[in-house]
XYZ file of C-alpha atoms in Angstrom:
303
model
C -28.669 -88.824 50.872
C -27.299 -92.140 51.427
C -29.999 -93.829 49.624
C -29.555 -91.404 46.564
C -25.740 -92.565 46.455
C -26.059 -96.177 47.071
C -29.017 -96.328 44.544
C -27.377 -94.568 41.925
C -26.921 -96.063 38.552
C -25.979 -94.544 35.348
C -28.601 -94.079 32.706
C -26.595 -95.702 29.939
C -25.251 -98.503 32.318
C -21.523 -98.628 31.065
C -19.885 -101.992 31.182
C -17.046 -100.212 33.410
C -19.717 -99.007 36.162
C -19.680 -102.157 38.420
C -15.733 -101.831 38.412
C -15.656 -98.279 39.723
C -18.977 -97.930 41.432
C -17.819 -98.351 44.985
C -14.984 -96.028 44.644
C -17.620 -93.456 43.335
C -19.986 -94.107 46.406
C -17.088 -93.676 48.766
C -16.076 -90.647 47.235
C -19.639 -89.027 47.223
C -20.491 -90.073 50.693
C -17.137 -88.516 51.970
C -17.198 -85.100 50.396
C -20.977 -84.629 49.613
C -21.614 -82.529 52.684
C -18.629 -80.186 51.997
C -19.524 -79.664 47.956
C -22.437 -77.121 47.371
C -24.159 -79.275 45.042
C -27.006 -81.826 45.253
C -26.124 -85.469 45.476
C -27.406 -86.461 41.803
C -25.447 -84.093 40.095
C -22.396 -85.077 42.175
C -23.075 -88.494 41.463
C -23.717 -87.722 37.712
C -20.403 -85.805 37.128
C -18.333 -88.266 39.388
C -19.675 -91.399 37.940
C -19.034 -90.107 34.239
C -15.485 -89.259 35.323
C -14.721 -92.559 36.757
C -16.218 -94.547 33.874
C -14.208 -92.307 31.584
C -10.993 -92.934 33.659
C -11.433 -96.662 33.624
C -12.304 -96.687 29.897
C -9.242 -94.991 28.812
C -6.816 -96.883 31.524
C -6.311 -94.503 34.450
C -5.496 -96.006 37.496
C -8.746 -97.008 39.671
C -8.106 -94.564 42.260
C -10.218 -91.564 43.215
C -7.077 -89.412 43.377
C -6.111 -90.491 39.754
C -9.679 -89.752 38.471
C -9.575 -86.270 40.181
C -6.304 -84.680 39.019
C -6.886 -81.710 37.167
C -5.489 -83.201 33.849
C -7.833 -86.039 33.986
C -10.665 -83.967 34.548
C -9.809 -81.768 31.721
C -9.167 -84.906 29.238
C -12.799 -85.922 30.379
C -14.585 -82.629 29.701
C -12.802 -82.523 26.332
C -13.901 -85.990 25.459
C -17.744 -85.035 26.582
C -18.224 -83.522 22.992
C -22.127 -83.254 23.531
C -21.491 -80.868 26.771
C -20.843 -77.155 26.015
C -21.015 -73.814 27.522
C -22.342 -73.508 31.025
C -22.595 -77.295 31.254
C -18.756 -77.637 30.902
C -18.341 -75.217 33.500
C -20.662 -76.707 35.860
C -19.217 -80.242 35.535
C -15.588 -78.862 35.972
C -16.946 -76.861 39.214
C -18.263 -79.930 40.805
C -15.575 -82.265 40.185
C -12.738 -79.623 41.235
C -14.944 -79.027 44.490
C -14.881 -82.854 44.995
C -11.110 -82.908 44.555
C -10.721 -80.215 47.063
C -12.749 -82.011 49.537
C -10.903 -85.328 49.149
C -7.601 -83.704 49.346
C -8.546 -82.034 52.618
C -9.772 -85.490 54.074
C -6.859 -87.482 52.702
C -3.927 -84.929 53.565
C -5.490 -81.850 55.254
C -4.705 -79.740 52.246
C -6.566 -76.474 52.186
C -8.639 -75.735 49.022
C -7.153 -72.967 46.458
C -8.357 -69.736 47.697
C -10.948 -68.233 45.313
C -10.868 -64.831 44.021
C -14.117 -62.788 44.692
C -15.557 -60.128 42.771
C -18.599 -58.696 41.642
C -19.516 -59.850 37.871
C -19.138 -56.751 35.855
C -19.422 -56.132 32.016
C -17.674 -53.552 30.071
C -18.605 -49.945 31.061
C -20.711 -48.087 28.510
C -19.586 -45.341 26.488
C -20.831 -41.794 27.618
C -23.113 -39.935 25.398
C -20.411 -37.438 24.046
C -18.085 -40.267 23.426
C -20.601 -41.819 20.984
C -21.111 -38.424 19.128
C -17.440 -38.259 18.661
C -17.481 -41.807 17.384
C -20.354 -40.838 14.943
C -18.838 -37.722 13.646
C -15.682 -39.481 13.004
C -17.198 -42.413 11.040
C -19.410 -40.275 9.002
C -16.312 -38.129 8.218
C -14.801 -41.307 6.515
C -15.791 -41.845 2.782
C -19.057 -43.696 3.155
C -18.468 -45.985 0.080
C -14.986 -46.888 1.375
C -14.365 -50.173 3.179
C -13.298 -48.152 6.047
C -15.964 -45.636 6.281
C -18.790 -48.315 5.940
C -17.295 -50.822 8.186
C -17.002 -48.234 11.217
C -20.636 -47.098 10.652
C -21.553 -50.801 10.625
C -20.045 -51.625 13.665
C -21.318 -48.561 15.544
C -24.740 -48.904 14.618
C -25.019 -52.803 15.134
C -23.191 -52.432 18.345
C -24.442 -49.440 20.216
C -27.746 -49.222 18.128
C -28.554 -52.866 18.104
C -26.729 -54.671 20.804
C -24.931 -57.166 18.448
C -22.517 -59.809 19.580
C -19.215 -60.171 17.784
C -20.536 -63.181 15.500
C -23.805 -61.515 14.913
C -22.001 -58.177 13.703
C -19.984 -60.442 11.548
C -22.744 -62.322 10.165
C -25.026 -59.345 9.139
C -25.490 -58.795 5.603
C -27.296 -55.695 4.000
C -30.590 -58.154 2.947
C -30.620 -58.788 6.769
C -31.901 -55.256 7.294
C -35.675 -53.859 6.642
C -36.835 -50.211 6.867
C -40.721 -50.297 7.955
C -43.193 -47.929 6.618
C -42.690 -45.817 10.030
C -38.753 -45.497 9.069
C -37.720 -47.939 12.073
C -34.919 -50.077 10.956
C -35.218 -53.621 11.983
C -32.305 -56.123 12.123
C -33.328 -60.091 11.401
C -30.200 -61.526 13.513
C -28.991 -64.505 11.523
C -29.032 -67.946 13.190
C -32.105 -66.797 15.378
C -35.649 -65.932 15.370
C -34.767 -62.496 16.917
C -35.808 -59.251 15.372
C -33.788 -56.159 16.953
C -35.186 -52.483 16.474
C -32.123 -50.176 16.105
C -32.061 -47.019 18.024
C -33.204 -43.856 16.562
C -29.566 -42.415 16.849
C -28.286 -44.896 14.627
C -31.072 -46.017 12.274
C -30.344 -43.482 9.155
C -26.660 -44.663 9.146
C -27.641 -48.322 9.381
C -30.372 -48.296 6.545
C -27.821 -46.379 4.444
C -25.051 -48.911 4.900
C -27.495 -51.623 4.171
C -28.349 -50.357 0.847
C -24.922 -50.119 0.032
C -23.933 -53.435 1.187
C -26.835 -55.538 -0.624
C -26.430 -58.886 -0.184
C -22.736 -58.360 0.968
C -21.469 -58.127 4.790
C -21.816 -54.915 6.433
C -18.919 -55.052 8.502
C -15.500 -55.966 6.651
C -17.517 -56.567 3.216
C -14.400 -57.939 1.395
C -13.219 -60.286 3.893
C -12.348 -63.813 2.685
C -13.298 -65.558 6.060
C -16.937 -65.583 7.353
C -15.741 -65.645 11.168
C -12.226 -64.335 11.124
C -10.836 -64.823 14.432
C -9.949 -61.162 16.235
C -11.525 -59.614 13.264
C -13.233 -57.286 14.965
C -10.750 -56.394 17.798
C -7.798 -56.184 15.199
C -9.906 -54.109 12.760
C -10.611 -51.448 15.488
C -7.117 -51.470 16.879
C -5.664 -50.933 13.320
C -8.411 -48.306 12.449
C -8.485 -46.008 15.568
C -4.613 -45.616 14.863
C -5.618 -43.276 12.449
C -8.071 -41.335 14.876
C -6.123 -39.821 17.625
C -8.016 -38.524 20.648
C -10.717 -41.459 20.480
C -11.132 -43.864 23.290
C -10.308 -47.671 22.315
C -13.425 -48.888 20.286
C -14.584 -52.076 21.651
C -17.794 -54.023 20.696
C -18.192 -55.231 24.492
C -18.461 -51.722 25.321
C -20.878 -50.627 22.344
C -23.242 -53.578 23.484
C -22.944 -52.511 27.086
C -23.919 -49.173 25.786
C -27.090 -50.380 24.160
C -28.084 -52.483 27.259
C -27.288 -49.824 29.858
C -29.537 -47.171 27.986
C -32.339 -49.521 27.605
C -32.327 -50.183 31.475
C -32.006 -46.424 32.033
C -35.152 -45.863 30.234
C -36.994 -48.339 31.916
C -37.495 -50.666 28.835
C -39.222 -53.960 30.476
C -36.070 -56.324 31.221
C -38.016 -59.136 29.457
C -38.101 -57.209 26.257
C -34.301 -56.431 26.546
C -33.220 -59.675 27.343
C -35.021 -61.186 24.379
C -33.542 -58.722 22.130
C -30.243 -59.264 23.440
C -30.419 -62.917 22.878
C -30.356 -63.591 26.626
C -31.826 -66.713 28.075
C -33.194 -64.947 31.029
C -33.334 -61.400 32.774
C -30.809 -62.727 35.293
C -28.065 -62.144 32.568
C -28.516 -58.516 32.878
C -27.632 -58.192 36.462
C -23.919 -57.194 35.707
C -25.473 -54.303 33.750
C -27.383 -52.854 36.290
C -24.735 -51.079 38.194
C -24.728 -47.889 35.915
C -28.534 -47.642 36.386
C -29.656 -44.970 38.804
C -32.499 -45.948 40.960
C -36.034 -44.484 40.098
C -36.676 -41.254 42.038
C -39.446 -41.278 44.889
C -41.860 -39.583 42.731
C -41.427 -41.780 39.529
C -41.741 -45.060 41.704
C -44.699 -43.522 43.115
C -46.084 -42.697 39.745
C -45.238 -46.369 38.476
C -46.600 -48.216 41.440
C -49.936 -45.856 41.278
C -50.485 -46.553 37.608
C -50.702 -42.776 36.778
C -49.068 -41.380 33.919
């Protein structure tokens, strides 16, 4: 551990590093036992913050580097970081700060809220049928009717995300000779086969839309902020008795239905655009375990 700390050198060797190196090593040595991250990651995040702080004129003091404001400024300046990388850096630096504050002042860390990761609850089959009946009752060629069917089919039938739903055009939909309906997801190499319940409506909507958008075809902005949520809130006001229509719940419905039908998880994850099957963990709660007979049958390999 001491060798990893004392021997660490930033890969780009910034000119500010010699000025802050001793402070970085001191903080790392004092806190690494209290931080649940490997020393190389601690040194990478802490050295980057210290160099940034020196560069922008923040006092050469670890407690000044590790203020929440300085951490936020640093992460915003790291434009190449995105998504989970930003969260990882932030978590490392905040944990270092907590450990250092404890050593300096005996200040207890902020209590963490513990909760299981959960996703939006799936809709029940009766709720989906009610939505489908409602959407089909709308004029199919109207903006309202077409968008309603598109949202339901792309969400509950294909499991697409908000940006993907907004990006889909009629030309992204293909009907195979088998009558299966396939969606080529824009901006990716994914092909998603629509669930049978929604394929007829999705194919019809695609023929009507042509090269236009399936959802909100007359919009002026390609990716309107809150475009889906605002539309559903406004539209469902005209349909009393239906539950709130949320795209996250439609996507959860699609994933949970596939899990219940024991579709291989690597197939589901790939179709959903997930990096691994680990991302399916929050969706497994509503999925009942296999019966003893089904488990035995699957392990045996019999049909």
